């Protein structure tokens, strides 16, 4: 059974990802994939394409309702950045 806090966190995370995707699209990027998983190695929240710079953009979305547990930026440390780089390489290898 899923408790209310888990359900709330999931809904909050999805809402944050929806907002982030809309922000990217408003900025001229094309969202090409969401919640891409590389097996058990991890997940990329959003993969986007910037047609102006011809760049693939990998986005980690952290949604917070306050700063009691730190800011969203503080939640992405060196380990998470290393994981995102590995996932980005795996995504690129899986897509032309």
Backbone as JSON Lines, residues from 0, in Angstrom:
{"i":0,"aa":"X","n":[0.84,-1.18,0.0],"ca":[0.0,0.0,0.0],"c":[0.89,1.25,0.0]}
{"i":1,"aa":"X","n":[0.56,2.21,-0.83],"ca":[1.33,3.44,-0.96],"c":[0.73,4.48,-0.01]}
{"i":2,"aa":"X","n":[1.57,5.07,0.84],"ca":[1.02,6.07,1.76],"c":[0.86,7.43,1.06]}
{"i":3,"aa":"X","n":[0.18,8.32,1.71],"ca":[-0.15,9.64,1.14],"c":[1.1,10.46,0.84]}
{"i":4,"aa":"X","n":[2.11,10.37,1.7],"ca":[3.33,11.15,1.46],"c":[4.04,10.7,0.19]}
{"i":5,"aa":"X","n":[4.09,9.39,-0.03],"ca":[4.72,8.87,-1.24],"c":[3.94,9.31,-2.47]}
{"i":6,"aa":"X","n":[2.62,9.22,-2.39],"ca":[1.78,9.64,-3.51],"c":[1.95,11.14,-3.77]}
{"i":7,"aa":"X","n":[2.02,11.94,-2.71],"ca":[2.2,13.39,-2.84],"c":[3.55,13.7,-3.49]}
{"i":8,"aa":"X","n":[4.61,13.02,-3.05],"ca":[5.94,13.25,-3.64],"c":[5.95,12.91,-5.11]}
{"i":9,"aa":"X","n":[5.3,11.8,-5.48],"ca":[5.24,11.42,-6.89],"c":[4.51,12.46,-7.72]}
{"i":10,"aa":"X","n":[3.37,12.95,-7.2],"ca":[2.6,13.97,-7.92],"c":[3.38,15.27,-8.0]}
{"i":11,"aa":"X","n":[4.07,15.63,-6.93],"ca":[4.88,16.85,-6.92],"c":[6.01,16.73,-7.94]}
{"i":12,"aa":"X","n":[6.66,15.57,-7.99],"ca":[7.75,15.37,-8.95],"c":[7.25,15.45,-10.39]}
{"i":13,"aa":"X","n":[6.11,14.83,-10.67],"ca":[5.55,14.89,-12.02],"c":[5.18,16.33,-12.39]}
{"i":14,"aa":"X","n":[4.6,17.05,-11.44],"ca":[4.24,18.45,-11.7],"c":[5.49,19.28,-11.98]}
{"i":15,"aa":"X","n":[6.56,19.03,-11.24],"ca":[7.82,19.74,-11.47],"c":[8.4,19.43,-12.84]}
{"i":16,"aa":"X","n":[8.33,18.17,-13.24],"ca":[8.83,17.79,-14.56],"c":[7.98,18.4,-15.67]}
{"i":17,"aa":"X","n":[6.66,18.45,-15.46],"ca":[5.78,19.08,-16.45],"c":[6.12,20.56,-16.6]}
{"i":18,"aa":"X","n":[6.34,21.23,-15.48],"ca":[6.69,22.64,-15.49],"c":[8.04,22.87,-16.17]}
{"i":19,"aa":"X","n":[9.0,22.01,-15.86],"ca":[10.33,22.14,-16.47],"c":[10.26,21.91,-17.98]}
{"i":20,"aa":"X","n":[9.5,20.91,-18.41],"ca":[9.35,20.64,-19.84],"c":[8.7,21.82,-20.55]}
{"i":21,"aa":"X","n":[7.67,22.4,-19.94],"ca":[7.0,23.56,-20.54],"c":[7.96,24.75,-20.63]}
{"i":22,"aa":"X","n":[8.8,24.91,-19.63],"ca":[9.79,25.99,-19.63],"c":[10.79,25.81,-20.77]}
{"i":23,"aa":"X","n":[11.24,24.58,-20.97],"ca":[12.18,24.31,-22.05],"c":[11.55,24.58,-23.41]}
{"i":24,"aa":"X","n":[10.32,24.12,-23.59],"ca":[9.61,24.34,-24.86],"c":[9.41,25.84,-25.1]}
{"i":25,"aa":"X","n":[9.04,26.58,-24.05],"ca":[8.85,28.03,-24.19],"c":[10.17,28.71,-24.56]}
{"i":26,"aa":"X","n":[11.28,28.11,-24.18],"ca":[12.59,28.66,-24.52],"c":[13.1,28.21,-25.89]}
{"i":27,"aa":"X","n":[12.28,27.47,-26.62],"ca":[12.66,27.08,-27.97],"c":[13.26,25.7,-28.11]}
{"i":28,"aa":"X","n":[13.31,24.93,-27.05],"ca":[13.85,23.58,-27.13],"c":[12.73,22.59,-27.44]}
{"i":29,"aa":"X","n":[13.1,21.46,-27.98],"ca":[12.17,20.37,-28.25],"c":[12.41,19.27,-27.23]}
{"i":30,"aa":"X","n":[11.4,18.93,-26.45],"ca":[11.52,17.81,-25.52],"c":[11.38,16.53,-26.33]}
{"i":31,"aa":"X","n":[12.42,15.72,-26.33],"ca":[12.4,14.52,-27.15],"c":[12.21,13.24,-26.34]}
{"i":32,"aa":"X","n":[12.41,13.32,-25.04],"ca":[12.19,12.14,-24.21],"c":[12.05,12.56,-22.75]}
{"i":33,"aa":"X","n":[11.21,11.81,-22.05],"ca":[11.05,12.05,-20.61],"c":[11.17,10.73,-19.88]}
{"i":34,"aa":"X","n":[11.79,10.79,-18.72],"ca":[11.93,9.63,-17.84],"c":[12.57,8.43,-18.54]}
{"i":35,"aa":"X","n":[13.67,8.71,-19.26],"ca":[14.4,7.64,-19.94],"c":[15.23,6.87,-18.92]}
{"i":36,"aa":"X","n":[15.07,5.56,-18.92],"ca":[15.8,4.72,-17.97],"c":[16.85,3.89,-18.69]}
{"i":37,"aa":"X","n":[17.97,3.74,-18.04],"ca":[19.03,2.85,-18.5],"c":[19.09,1.68,-17.53]}
{"i":38,"aa":"X","n":[18.15,0.78,-17.69],"ca":[18.08,-0.36,-16.78],"c":[17.98,0.11,-15.34]}
{"i":39,"aa":"X","n":[18.82,-0.44,-14.52],"ca":[18.85,-0.06,-13.1],"c":[19.87,1.03,-12.81]}
{"i":40,"aa":"X","n":[20.54,1.51,-13.84],"ca":[21.6,2.51,-13.65],"c":[21.07,3.9,-13.33]}
{"i":41,"aa":"X","n":[19.82,4.16,-13.7],"ca":[19.27,5.46,-13.4],"c":[18.35,5.98,-14.47]}
{"i":42,"aa":"X","n":[17.92,7.2,-14.28],"ca":[16.93,7.8,-15.15],"c":[17.31,9.25,-15.48]}
{"i":43,"aa":"X","n":[17.06,9.64,-16.72],"ca":[17.16,11.03,-17.12],"c":[15.75,11.58,-17.13]}
{"i":44,"aa":"X","n":[15.52,12.65,-16.39],"ca":[14.17,13.22,-16.3],"c":[13.7,13.76,-17.64]}
{"i":45,"aa":"X","n":[14.52,14.57,-18.29],"ca":[14.14,15.18,-19.57],"c":[15.36,15.2,-20.49]}
{"i":46,"aa":"X","n":[15.15,14.77,-21.73],"ca":[16.16,14.95,-22.78],"c":[15.52,15.9,-23.79]}
{"i":47,"aa":"X","n":[16.24,16.97,-24.1],"ca":[15.71,17.97,-25.04],"c":[16.74,18.25,-26.12]}
{"i":48,"aa":"X","n":[16.26,18.87,-27.19],"ca":[17.12,19.25,-28.31],"c":[17.02,20.76,-28.49]}
{"i":49,"aa":"X","n":[18.17,21.41,-28.54],"ca":[18.22,22.84,-28.81],"c":[18.59,23.01,-30.28]}
{"i":50,"aa":"X","n":[17.61,23.35,-31.14],"ca":[17.89,23.44,-32.57],"c":[18.83,24.59,-32.94]}
{"i":51,"aa":"X","n":[18.9,25.62,-32.1],"ca":[19.78,26.76,-32.4],"c":[21.24,26.35,-32.28]}
{"i":52,"aa":"X","n":[21.57,25.67,-31.21],"ca":[22.97,25.27,-31.0],"c":[23.23,23.82,-31.42]}
{"i":53,"aa":"X","n":[22.15,23.13,-31.85],"ca":[22.24,21.72,-32.25],"c":[22.86,20.9,-31.12]}
{"i":54,"aa":"X","n":[22.29,21.06,-29.94],"ca":[22.81,20.44,-28.72],"c":[21.74,19.6,-28.05]}
{"i":55,"aa":"X","n":[22.13,18.41,-27.6],"ca":[21.26,17.59,-26.76],"c":[21.41,18.1,-25.33]}
{"i":56,"aa":"X","n":[20.29,18.33,-24.67],"ca":[20.28,18.87,-23.32],"c":[19.68,17.81,-22.38]}
{"i":57,"aa":"X","n":[20.42,17.45,-21.35],"ca":[19.98,16.48,-20.36],"c":[19.61,17.25,-19.1]}
{"i":58,"aa":"X","n":[18.38,17.03,-18.63],"ca":[17.88,17.79,-17.48],"c":[17.55,16.89,-16.31]}
{"i":59,"aa":"X","n":[18.03,17.25,-15.16],"ca":[17.65,16.63,-13.9],"c":[16.69,17.61,-13.23]}
{"i":60,"aa":"X","n":[15.5,17.16,-12.9],"ca":[14.49,18.03,-12.31],"c":[14.36,17.72,-10.83]}
{"i":61,"aa":"X","n":[14.5,18.73,-10.01],"ca":[14.31,18.61,-8.56],"c":[13.24,19.61,-8.15]}
{"i":62,"aa":"X","n":[12.16,19.11,-7.61],"ca":[11.05,19.97,-7.23],"c":[11.01,20.07,-5.71]}
{"i":63,"aa":"X","n":[10.95,21.28,-5.23],"ca":[10.9,21.52,-3.79],"c":[9.73,22.45,-3.48]}
{"i":64,"aa":"X","n":[9.13,22.27,-2.31],"ca":[8.09,23.2,-1.88],"c":[8.63,24.17,-0.84]}
{"i":65,"aa":"X","n":[9.87,24.0,-0.47],"ca":[10.53,24.88,0.48],"c":[12.01,24.57,0.51]}
{"i":66,"aa":"X","n":[12.75,25.26,1.37],"ca":[14.2,25.06,1.42],"c":[14.64,24.4,2.73]}
{"i":67,"aa":"X","n":[13.7,23.85,3.46],"ca":[14.03,23.21,4.74],"c":[15.11,22.14,4.57]}
{"i":68,"aa":"X","n":[15.04,21.4,3.47],"ca":[16.01,20.33,3.21],"c":[17.01,20.73,2.13]}
{"i":69,"aa":"X","n":[17.15,22.03,1.91],"ca":[18.08,22.54,0.91],"c":[17.37,22.9,-0.37]}
{"i":70,"aa":"X","n":[18.07,23.62,-1.21],"ca":[17.5,24.03,-2.49],"c":[17.6,22.88,-3.49]}
{"i":71,"aa":"X","n":[16.88,23.01,-4.58],"ca":[16.95,22.0,-5.63],"c":[18.37,21.88,-6.17]}
{"i":72,"aa":"X","n":[19.04,23.01,-6.35],"ca":[20.41,22.99,-6.85],"c":[21.34,22.25,-5.9]}
{"i":73,"aa":"X","n":[21.14,22.44,-4.61],"ca":[21.98,21.76,-3.62],"c":[21.77,20.24,-3.63]}
{"i":74,"aa":"X","n":[20.65,19.8,-4.16],"ca":[20.34,18.37,-4.2],"c":[21.09,17.64,-5.31]}
{"i":75,"aa":"X","n":[21.72,18.38,-6.21],"ca":[22.47,17.76,-7.32],"c":[23.96,17.95,-7.02]}
{"i":76,"aa":"X","n":[24.52,16.93,-6.4],"ca":[25.93,16.99,-6.03],"c":[26.82,16.31,-7.06]}
{"i":77,"aa":"X","n":[28.07,16.14,-6.7],"ca":[29.07,15.56,-7.6],"c":[28.69,14.15,-8.04]}
{"i":78,"aa":"X","n":[28.18,13.33,-7.12],"ca":[27.79,11.96,-7.49],"c":[26.66,11.96,-8.51]}
{"i":79,"aa":"X","n":[25.67,12.82,-8.31],"ca":[24.55,12.88,-9.25],"c":[25.02,13.38,-10.61]}
{"i":80,"aa":"X","n":[25.93,14.36,-10.63],"ca":[26.47,14.85,-11.89],"c":[27.22,13.75,-12.65]}
{"i":81,"aa":"X","n":[27.99,12.94,-11.92],"ca":[28.69,11.82,-12.55],"c":[27.69,10.83,-13.14]}
{"i":82,"aa":"X","n":[26.64,10.55,-12.38],"ca":[25.61,9.63,-12.86],"c":[24.92,10.19,-14.11]}
{"i":83,"aa":"X","n":[24.61,11.48,-14.1],"ca":[23.97,12.1,-15.26],"c":[24.87,12.05,-16.49]}
{"i":84,"aa":"X","n":[26.16,12.25,-16.31],"ca":[27.09,12.16,-17.44],"c":[27.11,10.74,-18.0]}
{"i":85,"aa":"X","n":[27.13,9.73,-17.12],"ca":[27.1,8.34,-17.58],"c":[25.8,8.05,-18.32]}
{"i":86,"aa":"X","n":[24.69,8.52,-17.76],"ca":[23.39,8.31,-18.4],"c":[23.31,9.02,-19.75]}
{"i":87,"aa":"X","n":[23.87,10.22,-19.82],"ca":[23.86,10.97,-21.09],"c":[24.65,10.2,-22.15]}
{"i":88,"aa":"X","n":[25.8,9.65,-21.78],"ca":[26.57,8.85,-22.73],"c":[25.79,7.62,-23.17]}
{"i":89,"aa":"X","n":[25.1,6.97,-22.23],"ca":[24.28,5.79,-22.57],"c":[23.12,6.2,-23.49]}
{"i":90,"aa":"X","n":[22.5,7.34,-23.22],"ca":[21.39,7.8,-24.07],"c":[21.91,8.06,-25.49]}
{"i":91,"aa":"X","n":[23.04,8.75,-25.59],"ca":[23.61,9.04,-26.9],"c":[23.97,7.76,-27.65]}
{"i":92,"aa":"X","n":[24.48,6.77,-26.94],"ca":[24.84,5.51,-27.58],"c":[23.6,4.77,-28.08]}
{"i":93,"aa":"X","n":[22.48,4.96,-27.4],"ca":[21.23,4.27,-27.76],"c":[20.44,5.01,-28.84]}
{"i":94,"aa":"X","n":[20.82,6.24,-29.16],"ca":[20.09,7.05,-30.12],"c":[21.07,7.65,-31.14]}
{"i":95,"aa":"X","n":[20.63,7.73,-32.38],"ca":[21.5,8.32,-33.4],"c":[21.52,9.84,-33.29]}
